[in-house]
Coordinates of C-alpha atoms and ligand atoms in Angstrom, one line a residue:
M1 CA 10.8 28.8 63.0
H2 CA 7.7 27.3 64.9
L3 CA 5.4 24.8 63.6
T4 CA 1.7 24.8 64.8
I5 CA 0.6 21.7 62.8
M6 CA 1.5 18.1 64.4
E7 CA 1.8 15.3 62.3
K8 CA -1.6 13.6 63.5
D9 CA -3.6 16.7 62.3
I10 CA -2.3 16.9 58.9
L11 CA -5.3 14.6 57.3
L12 CA -7.4 17.4 58.6
I13 CA -6.2 20.5 57.5
N14 CA -7.3 21.6 54.0
A15 CA -5.1 22.6 51.3
R16 CA -5.5 26.7 52.3
E17 CA -4.1 26.0 55.8
A18 CA -1.3 23.9 54.7
W19 CA -0.1 26.6 52.0
K20 CA -0.5 29.4 54.4
N21 CA 1.7 27.6 56.9
C22 CA 4.0 27.0 53.9
L23 CA 3.7 30.8 53.0
N24 CA 4.9 31.8 56.2
I25 CA 8.0 30.0 56.4
I26 CA 8.7 30.7 52.9
R27 CA 8.2 34.4 53.5
S28 CA 10.9 34.5 56.2
K29 CA 13.4 33.2 53.5
V30 CA 12.9 35.0 50.4
T31 CA 12.9 38.6 49.4
E32 CA 9.7 40.5 49.6
K33 CA 9.8 40.9 45.9
G34 CA 10.3 37.5 45.1
Y35 CA 7.6 36.5 47.7
R36 CA 5.3 39.1 46.1
T37 CA 6.0 37.7 42.5
W38 CA 6.3 34.3 42.7
F39 CA 4.5 32.7 45.8
E40 CA 1.4 35.3 46.5
P41 CA -0.2 34.4 43.1
I42 CA -0.3 30.8 43.7
I43 CA -3.5 29.2 44.7
P44 CA -3.7 26.0 46.6
V45 CA -6.4 23.8 45.1
G46 CA -6.3 20.5 46.9
L47 CA -4.7 18.4 49.6
E48 CA -5.1 14.6 49.4
N49 CA -2.8 12.1 50.7
D50 CA 0.2 14.4 51.4
V51 CA -0.2 15.7 48.0
L52 CA -0.4 19.4 48.2
R53 CA -1.9 20.7 44.8
L54 CA -0.9 24.2 43.5
L55 CA -2.3 26.3 40.9
L56 CA 0.5 28.5 39.2
P57 CA -0.2 31.2 37.3
N58 CA 2.3 30.5 34.4
Q59 CA 5.1 28.4 33.3
A60 CA 7.5 31.3 34.5
C61 CA 6.5 30.8 37.8
Y62 CA 7.1 27.2 37.7
Q63 CA 10.5 27.9 36.2
Q64 CA 10.8 30.1 39.1
L65 CA 9.9 27.4 41.7
E66 CA 12.2 24.8 40.0
G67 CA 15.0 26.7 39.4
H68 CA 15.3 28.9 42.4
Y69 CA 13.3 28.3 45.3
V70 CA 13.3 24.4 44.9
D71 CA 15.1 23.8 48.3
I72 CA 13.2 26.6 50.5
L73 CA 9.9 25.3 48.8
A74 CA 11.1 21.6 49.9
E75 CA 11.8 22.5 53.3
A76 CA 8.8 24.4 54.0
L77 CA 6.6 21.6 52.7
T78 CA 8.4 19.1 54.7
S79 CA 7.8 21.1 58.0
V80 CA 4.4 21.6 57.3
L81 CA 3.2 18.2 56.0
G82 CA 6.0 16.0 56.7
Q83 CA 8.7 13.9 54.8
N84 CA 6.0 12.1 52.7
A85 CA 4.8 15.5 51.7
K86 CA 4.5 15.9 47.6
L87 CA 3.5 18.7 45.1
E88 CA 1.3 18.6 42.1
Y89 CA 1.5 21.6 39.8
Q90 CA -1.3 22.6 37.7
I91 CA -0.2 25.6 35.2
E92 CA -2.7 27.9 33.9
Q93 CA -2.3 28.0 30.0
N94 CA -2.4 31.5 28.8
S95 CA -4.7 32.7 31.4
K96 CA -7.5 30.6 30.1
T97 CA -9.5 28.2 32.2
E98 CA -7.9 25.2 30.7
I99 CA -5.6 23.5 33.0
H100 CA -2.7 21.5 32.2
T101 CA -1.7 18.8 35.0
Q102 CA 1.9 18.5 35.7
K103 CA 2.9 15.1 36.7
I104 CA 3.0 14.3 40.4
E105 CA 6.8 14.4 41.5
P106 CA 8.3 14.0 45.0
I107 CA 9.7 17.1 46.1
K108 CA 12.8 15.4 47.5
P109 CA 15.2 15.0 45.8
L110 CA 14.9 17.8 43.4
I111 CA 11.4 18.5 42.0
K112 CA 12.0 16.9 38.5
Q113 CA 9.2 17.9 36.4
T114 CA 8.1 16.7 32.7
F115 CA 7.1 20.2 32.3
D116 CA 5.0 21.5 29.5
S117 CA 7.1 20.7 26.3
N118 CA 5.2 23.2 24.2
L119 CA 4.6 20.5 21.6
N120 CA 1.8 20.1 19.2
D121 CA 1.2 16.3 19.1
E122 CA -0.1 16.3 15.7
Y123 CA 3.3 17.0 14.4
T124 CA 4.8 13.4 14.0
F125 CA 7.0 11.7 11.6
D126 CA 4.0 9.5 10.7
N127 CA 2.2 12.4 9.5
F128 CA 5.2 13.9 7.8
V129 CA 5.1 12.8 4.2
E130 CA 8.5 12.3 2.8
G131 CA 9.6 13.5 -0.7
D132 CA 12.9 14.5 -2.7
C133 CA 12.3 17.7 -1.1
N134 CA 12.8 16.7 2.7
R135 CA 14.4 13.4 2.4
M136 CA 17.6 14.3 3.9
S137 CA 15.9 16.3 6.5
K138 CA 13.6 14.0 7.7
A139 CA 16.5 11.5 7.9
A140 CA 18.4 13.4 9.8
A141 CA 15.6 14.3 12.3
M142 CA 14.7 10.9 12.7
S143 CA 18.4 9.6 13.8
I144 CA 18.3 12.5 16.0
A145 CA 14.9 11.8 17.6
E146 CA 16.1 8.2 18.2
R147 CA 19.4 9.2 19.7
P148 CA 19.3 12.9 20.7
G149 CA 22.5 14.6 21.6
V150 CA 24.6 12.0 19.9
M151 CA 24.7 12.7 16.3
Y152 CA 24.4 15.8 14.3
N153 CA 24.3 18.4 17.1
P154 CA 23.2 21.0 16.5
L155 CA 20.7 20.2 13.6
L156 CA 19.7 23.3 11.5
V157 CA 16.9 22.9 9.3
F158 CA 16.5 25.9 6.9
G159 CA 14.0 26.5 4.1
E160 CA 11.1 28.9 3.1
V161 CA 7.9 29.6 4.8
G162 CA 5.5 26.5 4.5
L163 CA 7.8 23.8 3.9
G164 CA 7.6 22.0 7.0
K165 CA 10.3 22.9 9.2
T166 CA 8.0 23.4 12.2
H167 CA 6.5 20.2 11.8
L168 CA 9.7 18.1 11.4
V169 CA 11.6 19.6 14.5
Q170 CA 8.3 19.1 16.4
A171 CA 8.3 15.5 15.2
I172 CA 11.7 15.2 16.7
G173 CA 10.3 16.6 20.0
N174 CA 7.1 14.0 20.1
H175 CA 9.4 11.4 19.1
V176 CA 11.9 11.7 22.0
K177 CA 9.2 12.3 24.7
H178 CA 7.7 9.0 23.8
K179 CA 10.6 7.1 23.4
Y180 CA 12.5 8.8 26.7
P181 CA 10.1 10.1 28.7
E182 CA 12.3 11.0 31.4
K183 CA 14.0 13.5 28.8
N184 CA 13.1 17.4 29.2
V185 CA 12.0 18.5 25.8
Y186 CA 11.4 21.9 25.3
Y187 CA 10.2 23.7 22.0
I188 CA 10.2 27.5 21.8
S189 CA 9.9 30.1 18.9
S190 CA 12.8 32.5 19.0
E191 CA 10.1 35.4 19.4
K192 CA 8.9 33.8 22.3
F193 CA 12.5 32.9 23.8
I194 CA 13.2 36.8 23.4
S195 CA 10.2 37.7 25.3
Q196 CA 10.8 35.4 28.0
F197 CA 14.3 36.7 27.9
V198 CA 13.1 40.5 28.2
D199 CA 10.7 39.6 31.4
A200 CA 13.4 37.7 32.9
I201 CA 15.8 40.9 32.7
R202 CA 12.6 43.0 34.1
E203 CA 12.3 40.7 36.9
N204 CA 15.9 40.3 37.8
A205 CA 15.6 36.5 37.1
V206 CA 18.2 36.1 34.4
Q207 CA 19.8 33.4 36.4
S208 CA 16.8 31.1 37.1
F209 CA 15.9 31.5 33.4
N210 CA 19.2 30.2 32.4
K211 CA 19.1 27.5 34.9
F212 CA 15.8 26.6 33.5
Y213 CA 17.2 26.3 30.1
E214 CA 20.2 24.5 30.9
Q215 CA 18.1 21.6 32.5
I216 CA 16.6 20.8 29.1
D217 CA 17.7 17.5 27.2
V218 CA 16.4 18.5 23.9
L219 CA 16.0 22.2 23.0
I220 CA 14.0 22.9 19.8
V221 CA 14.3 26.8 18.9
D222 CA 12.2 27.8 15.9
D223 CA 12.8 30.6 13.3
V224 CA 16.3 31.5 14.7
Q225 CA 16.3 34.6 12.1
F226 CA 14.4 36.5 14.6
F227 CA 17.2 36.6 16.9
S228 CA 18.6 39.1 14.3
G229 CA 19.6 42.6 16.0
K230 CA 18.7 41.2 19.5
E231 CA 22.3 41.4 20.8
K232 CA 21.7 40.7 24.7
T233 CA 19.2 37.8 23.8
Q234 CA 21.9 36.4 21.3
E235 CA 24.7 36.4 24.0
N236 CA 22.5 35.0 26.4
F237 CA 21.4 32.2 24.0
F238 CA 25.1 31.6 23.3
H239 CA 25.9 30.7 26.8
I240 CA 22.9 28.5 27.2
F241 CA 23.7 26.8 23.4
N242 CA 27.6 26.2 24.9
A243 CA 26.3 24.9 28.1
L244 CA 23.9 22.3 26.5
H245 CA 26.2 21.5 23.8
I246 CA 29.2 20.6 26.1
H247 CA 26.8 18.4 28.1
K248 CA 25.6 16.8 24.7
K249 CA 22.1 17.8 25.0
A250 CA 20.3 18.3 21.5
I251 CA 19.9 21.6 20.2
I252 CA 17.6 21.8 17.1
L253 CA 17.1 25.0 15.1
T254 CA 15.3 26.2 12.0
S255 CA 15.8 29.1 10.0
D256 CA 14.1 30.8 6.8
R257 CA 17.3 31.2 5.2
P258 CA 20.8 29.6 5.2
P259 CA 23.1 30.2 7.8
K260 CA 25.2 32.5 5.4
D261 CA 22.3 34.9 5.2
L262 CA 21.5 35.2 8.9
K263 CA 22.3 39.1 8.9
G264 CA 22.4 40.6 12.1
L265 CA 23.4 37.6 14.0
E266 CA 26.8 37.6 15.7
D267 CA 29.3 35.6 13.6
R268 CA 30.1 33.2 16.6
L269 CA 26.3 32.3 16.9
V270 CA 26.0 31.6 13.1
S271 CA 29.4 29.7 13.4
R272 CA 28.0 27.6 16.2
F273 CA 24.6 27.1 14.6
S274 CA 26.2 25.5 11.5
S275 CA 28.7 23.6 13.4
G276 CA 26.6 20.4 13.2
L277 CA 24.5 19.4 10.4
T278 CA 22.6 22.0 8.3
V279 CA 19.8 20.7 5.9
D280 CA 17.2 22.4 3.9
V281 CA 13.6 21.7 2.8
Q282 CA 12.7 22.6 -0.6
L283 CA 9.5 23.0 -2.6
P284 CA 7.6 19.5 -2.9
D285 CA 7.3 18.2 -6.4
Y286 CA 3.8 17.2 -7.7
E287 CA 3.8 13.6 -6.6
T288 CA 4.6 14.6 -3.1
R289 CA 2.2 17.6 -3.0
L290 CA -0.6 14.8 -4.0
A291 CA 0.7 12.5 -1.4
I292 CA 0.4 15.0 1.4
L293 CA -3.0 16.1 0.3
E294 CA -4.0 12.3 0.5
K295 CA -2.5 12.2 4.0
K296 CA -4.4 15.1 5.1
I297 CA -7.6 13.4 3.7
T298 CA -7.0 10.1 5.5
T299 CA -6.6 11.7 8.7
G300 CA -10.3 13.2 8.4
N301 CA -13.3 11.4 7.1
E302 CA -14.0 13.6 4.4
V303 CA -14.9 12.2 0.9
V304 CA -12.7 14.0 -1.7
P305 CA -12.6 12.8 -5.3
H306 CA -8.9 12.0 -6.5
E307 CA -9.3 14.1 -9.4
V308 CA -10.0 17.0 -7.1
L309 CA -6.6 16.2 -5.1
Q310 CA -4.9 16.0 -8.4
Y311 CA -6.4 19.3 -9.2
I312 CA -5.1 21.2 -6.4
A313 CA -1.7 19.2 -6.4
Q314 CA -1.4 20.6 -9.7
N315 CA -2.2 24.1 -9.2
V316 CA -0.9 24.8 -5.7
T317 CA 3.0 25.1 -6.0
T318 CA 4.1 27.5 -3.8
N319 CA 4.1 25.9 -0.4
I320 CA 2.6 23.1 1.8
R321 CA 0.8 25.4 4.1
E322 CA -1.1 26.8 1.2
L323 CA -1.8 23.4 -0.2
E324 CA -3.4 22.5 3.2
G325 CA -5.2 25.9 2.9
C326 CA -6.6 25.2 0.0
L327 CA -8.0 21.9 0.9
I328 CA -9.4 23.4 4.2
S329 CA -11.2 26.2 2.3
L330 CA -12.7 23.4 0.0
L331 CA -13.8 21.5 2.9
A332 CA -15.3 24.4 4.5
R333 CA -17.2 25.8 1.3
S334 CA -18.8 22.4 0.8
S335 CA -19.9 22.0 4.4
L336 CA -21.2 25.7 4.4
E337 CA -23.0 25.9 1.1
K338 CA -24.0 22.3 1.2
R339 CA -22.4 21.4 -1.9
T340 CA -20.6 18.2 -3.1
I341 CA -16.7 18.5 -3.5
D342 CA -16.1 18.2 -7.2
L343 CA -13.8 19.8 -9.6
A344 CA -16.2 23.2 -10.3
L345 CA -16.1 23.7 -6.5
A346 CA -12.2 23.2 -6.3
R347 CA -11.8 25.8 -9.1
E348 CA -13.9 28.3 -7.4
V349 CA -11.7 27.9 -4.4
L350 CA -8.5 27.9 -6.2
I351 CA -9.4 31.1 -8.0
N352 CA -10.2 32.9 -4.8
I353 CA -6.8 31.7 -3.2
T354 CA -4.4 32.3 -6.0
R355 CA -6.3 35.3 -7.8
N356 CA -3.3 37.3 -7.3
K357 CA -0.9 35.2 -8.3
P358 CA -1.3 34.5 -12.3
K359 CA -0.2 31.1 -13.3
E360 CA 2.4 31.1 -15.9
A361 CA 1.0 30.9 -19.5
S362 CA 2.1 28.5 -21.9
I363 CA 3.6 29.2 -25.6
E364 CA 0.4 27.2 -27.0
T365 CA -2.1 29.4 -25.2
I366 CA -0.1 32.6 -26.3
Q367 CA -0.2 31.5 -29.8
I368 CA -4.0 30.6 -29.7
V369 CA -4.7 34.1 -28.0
V370 CA -2.8 36.1 -30.3
A371 CA -3.9 33.9 -33.7
Q372 CA -7.5 34.8 -32.5
H373 CA -7.0 38.4 -31.9
F374 CA -5.5 38.9 -35.4
D375 CA -8.0 36.8 -37.2
L376 CA -5.3 34.3 -37.9
T377 CA -4.7 30.6 -37.4
V378 CA -1.8 29.0 -35.3
E379 CA -0.7 27.6 -38.5
D380 CA -0.2 30.9 -40.0
L381 CA 1.8 32.2 -37.0
N382 CA 4.1 28.9 -37.4
G383 CA 4.2 28.9 -41.1
V384 CA 6.6 30.6 -43.4
S385 CA 4.5 33.4 -44.8
R386 CA 6.4 36.9 -44.7
K387 CA 3.1 38.8 -45.4
K388 CA 3.1 41.8 -43.2
D389 CA 0.0 41.3 -40.8
I390 CA 1.1 37.5 -40.2
A391 CA 5.0 38.6 -39.8
T392 CA 3.7 41.4 -37.3
A393 CA 1.2 39.0 -35.5
R394 CA 4.2 36.4 -35.3
Q395 CA 6.5 38.8 -33.5
I396 CA 4.1 40.0 -31.1
A397 CA 3.4 36.3 -29.9
M398 CA 7.0 35.7 -29.8
Y399 CA 7.4 39.0 -27.8
L400 CA 4.8 37.8 -25.2
C401 CA 6.0 34.3 -25.0
K402 CA 9.5 35.8 -23.7
K403 CA 7.6 38.2 -21.6
L404 CA 5.1 36.1 -20.0
T405 CA 6.9 32.4 -19.7
Q406 CA 10.6 31.3 -18.5
N407 CA 11.2 29.6 -21.6
S408 CA 14.7 30.5 -23.6
Y409 CA 14.5 32.2 -27.1
K410 CA 15.7 28.8 -28.5
I411 CA 12.9 26.9 -27.2
I412 CA 10.4 29.7 -28.4
G413 CA 11.9 29.5 -31.6
S414 CA 11.5 25.7 -32.1
K415 CA 7.8 26.5 -31.0
F416 CA 7.2 28.7 -34.1
G417 CA 8.0 26.1 -36.7
N418 CA 11.5 25.5 -35.8
R419 CA 12.7 29.1 -36.2
D420 CA 16.4 30.3 -35.2
H421 CA 16.7 31.7 -31.6
S422 CA 18.4 34.7 -33.2
T423 CA 14.7 35.4 -34.9
V424 CA 13.0 35.6 -31.5
V425 CA 15.6 37.9 -30.2
H426 CA 15.0 39.9 -33.2
A427 CA 11.2 39.9 -32.8
F428 CA 11.5 40.9 -29.3
Q429 CA 13.7 44.0 -29.5
T430 CA 11.6 45.1 -32.4
I431 CA 8.4 44.8 -30.7
E432 CA 9.9 46.5 -27.4
N433 CA 11.2 49.4 -29.5
L434 CA 8.0 49.9 -31.2
C435 CA 6.0 49.8 -27.9
K436 CA 8.0 53.0 -27.1
T437 CA 6.4 55.4 -29.7
D438 CA 3.4 53.4 -30.9
K439 CA 0.7 53.7 -28.2
K440 CA -1.8 51.3 -30.1
L441 CA 0.3 48.7 -30.0
K442 CA 1.1 48.9 -26.6
E443 CA -2.7 48.7 -26.1
T444 CA -3.1 45.8 -27.7
L445 CA -0.1 44.1 -25.8
S446 CA -2.0 44.9 -22.6
L447 CA -5.1 43.8 -24.1
L448 CA -3.6 40.3 -25.1
E449 CA -2.0 40.1 -21.7
V450 CA -5.3 39.9 -20.0
Q451 CA -6.7 37.4 -22.5
I452 CA -3.9 35.2 -21.8
G453 CA -4.1 35.7 -18.1
Q454 CA -7.5 34.6 -18.4
R455 CA -6.9 31.4 -19.9
Ligands
LIG501 P1 7.2 26.0 8.3 O1 7.7 26.1 9.9 O2 8.4 25.7 7.3 O3 6.8 27.4 7.8 P2 5.2 24.1 8.9 O4 6.1 23.1 9.5 O5 4.5 25.2 9.8 O6 6.2 25.0 7.8 O7 4.3 23.6 7.8 C1 3.1 24.1 7.2 C2 2.0 23.0 7.3 O8 2.2 22.1 6.1 C3 1.7 22.4 8.6 O9 0.4 22.2 8.7 C4 2.5 21.1 8.3 O10 1.7 19.9 9.1 C5 2.5 20.7 6.7 N1 3.4 20.0 6.2 C6 4.6 20.4 5.7 N2 5.2 19.5 5.2 C7 4.7 18.6 5.3 C8 5.0 16.8 5.0 N3 6.0 16.8 4.7 N4 4.1 16.1 5.2 C9 2.8 16.5 5.7 N5 2.6 18.0 6.2 C10 3.4 18.6 5.9
LIG502 MG1 7.3 27.3 11.2

């Protein structure tokens, strides 16, 4: 290899020339394919004080340089720019213009990068409201974040969608990055992992793919249920998992279901996944929902009356993402339509969002609607009269209570003037049988159901 550039000229050459000279050296040492794929797309963007700045097209390119070509790169760079040469990487994010600047690191010894961890820095423990539904998971997550790899390895957090799994595991990552800046933290969804792996196979780069993963100190893989049916990926992940585990690197996983229900995943993988600590996140109760809403509000500057927050917390019970969604819609509506945020506006927003999910009716509501329909009073329904029209209305009301609420026969009986549970069973069966032949009754029941739903 011959060098055309002398030490004293270094300050004069620009980044392009320096990189061109590096490329000449690199080209003679790597395959044509490797050169084309990984080196050609790199753009030199600056050279200052022995620091050559390169713009890499993507994270995969960085992984390749770090994992596969680091020695060749270092040698070329030293030859061209001298012993003090350093590299600075910028990685183009999703081919948008936004540029992520990587930390400057000496190229020798081995380029050690604090690479892009893929974390959203808004997902912190501070922002994560604790309740009975997630206390255990949060405690586990926090102790891992304090001492990654030491305890509970791996951690598997499972629970239904929108209950805070991603937030919690990313909070671990953010905490570790803050507390141990030298540690490599990497967050990835299982879908992304699968597509990265497929790319690596196509580009004949599985080895460096694995090498990249094996230098991670805290690996967070979100939604592992998507590994289902992907045998090759599972096999490869199994090896990465073991390599990390044996070196006491922290592994944190989430899943939308408990391990036993992870169908389509190899047994040995499921058993590795559940070999540490398995915790779940559950639906938050009213107080936790309200606390979450309050937290979201204090992070913005909006003024939302407390009764409105209470109203949302009472009515949105399915998951936290939806809870948040309601609040966001409410703020958006108020700002777009220039309306003050009050209960009326909250009701409108909620009707739109929860339109397809009728709230469970109460026994009291059903009694009122049925009584009105038959020109009776609720007292008539609950009373002792056995007059035919009253008795039938009572049976219809009982039937609807059983059909539209989760209450037991016993409870329904108790709310109808303390009747026995067998009376309710009898009423339910009678009405159900009658429905089969009595078209008019069937129509009446549908009408009543609609009226009850509108309450
Ligand atoms: P999952 O991954 O379980 O589907 P996410 O972590 O994406 O759920 O949570 C959905 C949304 O709810 C996120 O915006 C998250 O910040 C918020 N969230 C979930 N749990 C909490 C919590 N305990 N405190 C505050 N925000 C939460
Ligand atoms: Mg998630």
